[in-house]
Coordinates of C-alpha atoms and ligand atoms in Angstrom, one line a residue:
X18 CA -16.9 64.9 8.0
X19 CA -15.0 67.0 5.5
X20 CA -17.6 69.7 4.5
X21 CA -16.6 72.3 2.0
X22 CA -18.6 75.5 1.2
X23 CA -18.6 76.9 -2.4
X24 CA -20.8 80.0 -2.4
X25 CA -24.2 78.9 -1.3
X26 CA -23.5 75.2 -1.9
X27 CA -22.4 73.0 0.9
X28 CA -20.5 69.9 -0.2
X29 CA -20.2 66.8 2.1
X30 CA -16.5 66.4 1.1
X31 CA -14.1 68.1 -1.3
X32 CA -14.3 65.6 -4.2
X33 CA -16.3 66.4 -7.3
X34 CA -16.2 65.3 -10.9
X35 CA -14.7 67.2 -13.8
X36 CA -17.3 68.2 -16.5
X37 CA -17.5 65.9 -19.5
X38 CA -15.8 62.9 -17.9
X39 CA -18.7 61.1 -16.1
X40 CA -22.2 60.9 -17.3
X41 CA -24.0 59.7 -14.2
X42 CA -27.3 59.0 -15.9
X43 CA -25.6 56.8 -18.5
X44 CA -23.6 55.1 -15.7
X45 CA -26.8 54.2 -13.9
X46 CA -28.0 52.3 -16.9
X47 CA -24.8 50.2 -16.8
X48 CA -24.1 49.9 -13.1
X49 CA -27.6 50.1 -11.8
X50 CA -29.6 52.8 -9.9
X51 CA -27.5 52.7 -6.7
X52 CA -25.1 55.2 -8.4
X53 CA -27.9 57.7 -8.3
X54 CA -28.8 57.2 -4.7
X55 CA -25.2 57.2 -3.5
X56 CA -23.3 59.3 -6.1
X57 CA -19.5 58.9 -6.1
X58 CA -19.0 62.7 -5.8
X59 CA -20.0 65.4 -3.4
X60 CA -21.5 67.5 -6.2
X61 CA -22.3 66.4 -9.7
X62 CA -21.1 68.4 -12.7
X63 CA -22.7 67.4 -16.0
X64 CA -21.0 67.8 -19.4
X65 CA -21.0 71.4 -20.6
X66 CA -24.4 72.4 -22.1
X67 CA -24.7 74.8 -25.0
X68 CA -27.7 76.9 -26.2
X69 CA -28.3 74.8 -29.3
X70 CA -27.9 71.1 -29.8
X71 CA -24.5 70.3 -31.2
X72 CA -23.1 67.2 -32.9
X73 CA -19.5 68.1 -31.9
X74 CA -16.3 67.6 -33.9
X75 CA -15.6 65.0 -36.6
X76 CA -14.2 61.6 -35.5
X77 CA -11.7 60.5 -34.4
X78 CA -12.3 62.5 -31.2
X79 CA -10.4 60.8 -28.4
X80 CA -7.1 58.9 -28.0
X81 CA -5.1 57.5 -25.1
X82 CA -1.7 59.2 -24.8
X83 CA 1.4 58.5 -22.6
X84 CA 0.2 59.4 -19.1
X85 CA -3.2 60.7 -20.2
X86 CA -5.6 61.2 -23.0
X87 CA -6.4 63.8 -25.7
X88 CA -9.9 64.7 -26.7
X89 CA -11.7 66.9 -29.2
X90 CA -15.3 66.2 -28.5
X91 CA -16.3 69.8 -29.3
X92 CA -19.2 70.3 -26.9
X93 CA -21.6 67.7 -28.3
X94 CA -24.9 67.8 -26.6
X95 CA -28.7 68.2 -26.6
X96 CA -28.7 72.0 -26.0
X97 CA -30.5 73.9 -23.3
X98 CA -34.1 72.9 -24.1
X99 CA -33.2 69.3 -24.3
X100 CA -31.2 69.4 -21.1
X101 CA -34.0 71.1 -19.2
X102 CA -36.7 68.7 -20.4
X103 CA -34.7 65.5 -20.3
X104 CA -31.8 65.4 -17.9
X105 CA -32.3 68.2 -15.4
X106 CA -35.3 66.7 -13.6
X107 CA -33.4 63.4 -13.1
X108 CA -30.2 65.2 -12.0
X109 CA -32.1 67.3 -9.5
X110 CA -33.2 64.0 -7.8
X111 CA -29.6 63.3 -7.0
X112 CA -29.0 63.6 -3.2
X113 CA -26.1 66.0 -3.8
X114 CA -25.7 69.5 -5.2
X115 CA -25.6 70.0 -9.0
X116 CA -23.1 72.3 -10.7
X117 CA -24.3 72.9 -14.2
X118 CA -21.6 73.7 -16.7
X119 CA -22.5 76.0 -19.6
X120 CA -20.5 77.0 -22.7
X121 CA -21.5 79.9 -25.0
X122 CA -20.3 81.3 -28.3
X123 CA -21.1 84.9 -27.2
X124 CA -22.0 86.9 -24.1
X125 CA -25.7 86.7 -25.0
X126 CA -25.5 83.0 -25.1
X127 CA -24.0 82.7 -21.6
X128 CA -26.7 85.1 -20.3
X129 CA -29.4 83.2 -22.1
X130 CA -28.2 79.8 -20.8
X131 CA -28.0 81.2 -17.2
X132 CA -31.5 82.8 -17.5
X133 CA -33.0 79.6 -18.9
X134 CA -31.5 77.5 -16.2
X135 CA -32.6 79.9 -13.4
X136 CA -36.2 79.8 -14.7
X137 CA -36.1 76.0 -14.8
X138 CA -34.6 75.7 -11.3
X139 CA -37.1 78.2 -9.8
X140 CA -39.9 76.3 -11.4
X141 CA -38.7 73.0 -10.1
X142 CA -37.4 73.9 -6.6
X143 CA -38.8 77.3 -5.7
X144 CA -36.8 79.9 -3.8
X145 CA -34.5 77.4 -2.2
X146 CA -32.8 76.4 -5.5
X147 CA -29.5 78.2 -4.8
X148 CA -28.8 75.6 -2.0
X149 CA -29.1 72.8 -4.6
X150 CA -27.7 74.1 -7.9
X151 CA -24.8 76.2 -9.1
X152 CA -23.3 77.2 -12.4
X153 CA -19.8 76.7 -13.9
X154 CA -19.0 79.0 -16.8
X155 CA -16.9 77.0 -19.2
X156 CA -14.9 79.8 -20.7
X157 CA -12.1 77.4 -21.5
X158 CA -13.0 74.7 -24.0
X159 CA -10.0 74.3 -26.4
X160 CA -12.0 72.3 -29.0
X161 CA -14.4 74.9 -30.4
X162 CA -13.3 77.7 -32.7
X163 CA -15.2 80.7 -31.4
X164 CA -16.7 82.0 -28.2
X165 CA -15.9 80.0 -25.1
X166 CA -12.1 79.8 -25.0
X167 CA -11.5 83.1 -26.8
X168 CA -13.6 84.7 -24.0
X169 CA -11.7 82.9 -21.3
X170 CA -8.3 83.9 -22.9
X171 CA -9.0 87.6 -22.5
X172 CA -9.4 89.3 -19.1
X173 CA -11.7 92.1 -20.4
X174 CA -14.1 89.6 -22.1
X175 CA -14.0 87.3 -19.0
X176 CA -15.0 90.2 -16.8
X177 CA -17.8 91.2 -19.2
X178 CA -19.3 87.6 -19.4
X179 CA -18.9 86.8 -15.7
X180 CA -20.3 90.2 -14.7
X181 CA -23.3 89.8 -17.0
X182 CA -24.1 86.4 -15.7
X183 CA -23.5 87.5 -12.1
X184 CA -26.3 90.1 -12.5
X185 CA -28.9 87.4 -13.2
X186 CA -27.5 84.4 -11.3
X187 CA -27.7 84.6 -7.5
X188 CA -26.4 81.0 -7.0
X189 CA -22.9 79.6 -7.0
X190 CA -20.9 81.0 -9.9
X191 CA -17.7 79.3 -10.9
X192 CA -15.4 80.4 -13.8
X193 CA -13.6 77.5 -15.3
X194 CA -10.2 78.7 -16.6
X195 CA -8.1 77.6 -19.5
X196 CA -4.4 77.0 -18.9
X197 CA -3.7 77.9 -22.6
X198 CA -2.8 81.5 -21.8
X199 CA 0.3 83.3 -20.9
X200 CA -1.0 84.3 -17.4
X201 CA -3.9 82.4 -15.9
X202 CA -3.9 84.7 -12.9
X203 CA -4.9 87.7 -15.0
X204 CA -8.0 85.8 -16.1
X205 CA -8.8 84.7 -12.5
X206 CA -8.5 88.3 -11.3
X207 CA -11.0 89.4 -13.9
X208 CA -13.4 86.7 -12.9
X209 CA -13.1 87.5 -9.2
X210 CA -13.6 91.3 -9.9
X211 CA -16.8 90.5 -11.9
X212 CA -18.2 88.6 -8.9
X213 CA -17.4 84.9 -9.5
X214 CA -17.7 82.9 -6.2
X215 CA -14.9 80.5 -7.2
X216 CA -12.5 79.6 -10.1
X217 CA -11.9 76.1 -11.4
X218 CA -8.6 75.2 -12.9
X219 CA -7.6 73.7 -15.2
X220 CA -9.4 72.7 -18.4
X221 CA -7.3 70.7 -20.8
X222 CA -4.0 71.7 -22.4
X223 CA -4.2 72.2 -26.2
X224 CA -2.2 69.5 -27.9
X225 CA -1.9 67.5 -31.1
X226 CA -1.2 63.8 -31.9
X227 CA 0.2 62.4 -35.1
X228 CA -1.2 59.3 -36.8
X229 CA 1.9 57.1 -37.2
X230 CA 0.7 55.5 -40.4
X231 CA -0.3 58.6 -42.3
X232 CA 1.9 61.1 -40.4
X233 CA -1.1 63.5 -40.4
X234 CA -2.9 64.8 -37.3
X235 CA -4.9 62.0 -35.8
X236 CA -7.9 63.9 -34.4
X237 CA -10.6 65.0 -36.8
X238 CA -10.3 68.5 -35.2
X239 CA -6.5 68.4 -35.7
X240 CA -5.9 69.7 -32.2
X241 CA -7.4 68.5 -28.9
X242 CA -7.2 68.9 -25.2
X243 CA -4.7 66.9 -23.1
X244 CA -5.7 65.6 -19.7
X245 CA -4.7 63.0 -17.2
X246 CA -1.6 62.4 -15.0
X247 CA 0.7 64.0 -17.7
X248 CA -0.7 67.4 -16.9
X249 CA -0.7 67.2 -13.1
X250 CA 2.5 69.3 -12.4
X251 CA 1.2 71.9 -14.9
X252 CA -2.2 72.1 -13.2
X253 CA -0.6 72.2 -9.7
X254 CA 1.5 75.2 -10.8
X255 CA -1.7 76.9 -12.0
X256 CA -3.5 76.3 -8.7
X257 CA -0.5 77.4 -6.7
X258 CA -0.3 80.7 -8.7
X259 CA -4.1 81.3 -8.4
X260 CA -4.0 80.8 -4.6
X261 CA -1.4 83.6 -4.5
X262 CA -3.7 85.8 -6.6
X263 CA -7.3 85.5 -5.7
X264 CA -9.2 85.4 -2.5
X265 CA -12.1 83.2 -3.7
X266 CA -12.0 79.3 -3.5
X267 CA -10.3 77.3 -6.2
X268 CA -11.6 74.0 -7.6
X269 CA -8.4 72.2 -8.6
X270 CA -8.1 69.5 -11.3
X271 CA -5.8 68.0 -13.8
X272 CA -4.5 64.4 -13.5
X273 CA -6.0 63.5 -10.2
X274 CA -6.1 59.7 -9.7
X275 CA -5.2 59.1 -6.0
X276 CA -5.9 60.7 -2.6
X277 CA -2.3 61.9 -2.6
X278 CA -2.9 63.8 -5.8
X279 CA -5.9 65.4 -4.1
X280 CA -3.7 66.4 -1.1
X281 CA -1.2 68.0 -3.5
X282 CA -3.9 70.1 -5.1
X283 CA -5.2 71.1 -1.6
X284 CA -1.7 72.0 -0.5
X285 CA -1.3 74.3 -3.5
X286 CA -4.6 76.0 -2.5
X287 CA -7.6 74.0 -3.9
X288 CA -10.6 74.0 -1.6
X289 CA -12.3 71.3 -3.7
X290 CA -10.8 68.9 -6.2
X291 CA -12.3 67.4 -9.4
X292 CA -11.5 64.1 -10.9
X293 CA -11.8 63.7 -14.7
X294 CA -9.9 61.3 -16.9
X295 CA -9.4 58.8 -14.1
X296 CA -13.1 58.2 -14.1
X297 CA -12.8 56.6 -17.6
X298 CA -10.9 53.7 -15.9
X299 CA -13.0 53.6 -12.7
X300 CA -16.3 55.6 -12.8
X301 CA -16.6 55.3 -9.0
X302 CA -13.1 56.7 -8.4
X303 CA -14.6 59.8 -6.7
X304 CA -16.0 57.7 -3.8
X305 CA -12.7 55.9 -3.2
X306 CA -10.8 59.2 -3.3
X307 CA -13.1 60.6 -0.6
X308 CA -12.5 57.6 1.6
X309 CA -8.8 57.5 0.9
X310 CA -8.5 61.3 1.5
X311 CA -10.1 60.9 4.9
X312 CA -7.7 58.0 5.8
X313 CA -4.7 60.1 4.6
X314 CA -5.8 63.1 6.7
X315 CA -6.4 60.9 9.7
X316 CA -3.0 59.2 9.3
X317 CA -1.3 62.6 9.1
X318 CA -3.4 64.0 12.1
X319 CA -4.6 66.9 10.0
X320 CA -7.7 68.3 8.4
X321 CA -8.9 69.7 5.1
X322 CA -8.8 73.3 6.6
X323 CA -5.2 72.8 7.7
X324 CA -4.0 71.3 4.4
X325 CA -5.5 73.9 2.0
X326 CA -2.7 76.3 1.0
X327 CA -0.1 74.6 3.2
X328 CA 2.5 74.6 0.4
X329 CA 2.6 78.4 0.6
X330 CA 3.5 78.5 4.3
X331 CA 7.1 78.4 5.5
X332 CA 8.2 75.0 6.8
Ligands
FMN426 C1 -13.4 63.4 -22.8 C2 -13.4 64.7 -22.1 C3 -14.5 65.6 -22.2 C4 -14.4 66.8 -21.5 N1 -15.5 67.7 -21.6 C5 -15.5 68.8 -20.9 C6 -16.6 69.7 -20.9 O1 -17.7 69.4 -21.6 N2 -16.6 70.8 -20.2 C7 -15.5 71.2 -19.5 O2 -15.5 72.3 -18.8 N3 -14.4 70.4 -19.4 C8 -14.4 69.2 -20.1 N4 -13.3 68.4 -20.1 C9 -12.1 68.8 -19.2 C10 -12.2 68.2 -17.8 O3 -13.4 68.7 -17.2 C11 -11.0 68.6 -17.0 O4 -10.9 70.0 -16.8 C12 -9.7 68.1 -17.6 O5 -9.9 66.8 -18.2 C13 -8.5 67.9 -16.6 O6 -8.8 67.0 -15.6 P1 -8.3 65.4 -15.7 O7 -6.9 65.5 -16.0 O8 -8.6 64.9 -14.3 O9 -9.1 64.8 -16.8 C14 -13.3 67.2 -20.7 C15 -12.2 66.3 -20.6 C16 -12.3 65.1 -21.2 C17 -11.1 64.1 -21.1

């Protein structure tokens, strides 16, 4: 109906989830196993995994804000070994592609994570694994104090990390970009030059909230990442600028809650669109977005291919 190609992965439609905002295996325990046989997204992106298990940042780590939310989870998770043994086999059973998000604290960690996942995927699926699973390099988490976002804030380091992973990863390779830089297009150019198949934009905007009682920072980490409708115009600008800069597909995200939001990201140049914070209100929002997008396109007598980048064309 609305297929989208990202590198070697074919998605049935353009709606995916944003990493860290929908844990589909946990959801299945609450909503029942149907969510696993009919996932609400065209490709599933788990929360970023790291080399070692991490407990994340001190509480409090999340708060609703006007028009959005702020979080400072700090990449909590079971680490590569735990992921491969525990969740990967169950996620590979999903009837849609899997885009595994990884976050490292050094170049070696990114390469080690990619190598470990490649080995596990080859063992599970054989040669055909690149049609089932891709990689998203989270070089943009604002809530950890080394590696990750400092790599993704620097074009030269971005090129080194993406290039090193590219050498050992034949599957889909997405670089997820931070908006907390002066010029996001410089980072995207570096990722493209190093062989990324696509860029994803944006991760959260670094922010801070004050506890009204104590007048001190509310979050245990002091700062956090802002997401939700409040950031949509900022994210649209990022996608618009990226479309003018790189030739590879863009996965757009930031404040998507309705099919009209999806259309706006596509008009700016996104080939696929991820929904994040909105899934906290409605975990199946991805499925309704895909249906509503189809209705919107039909009502306008247009198609995904015609809409992507239309905002750049003269009226
Ligand atoms: C609670 C929470 C956790 C997140 N965890 C991750 C993560 O692990 N990896 C990542 O790349 N992005 C993470 N993000 C960022 C989202 O993937 C997305 O880029 C951002 O929230 C913007 O989309 P939205 O406005 O639709 O939420 C997280 C966001 C939230 C709200």
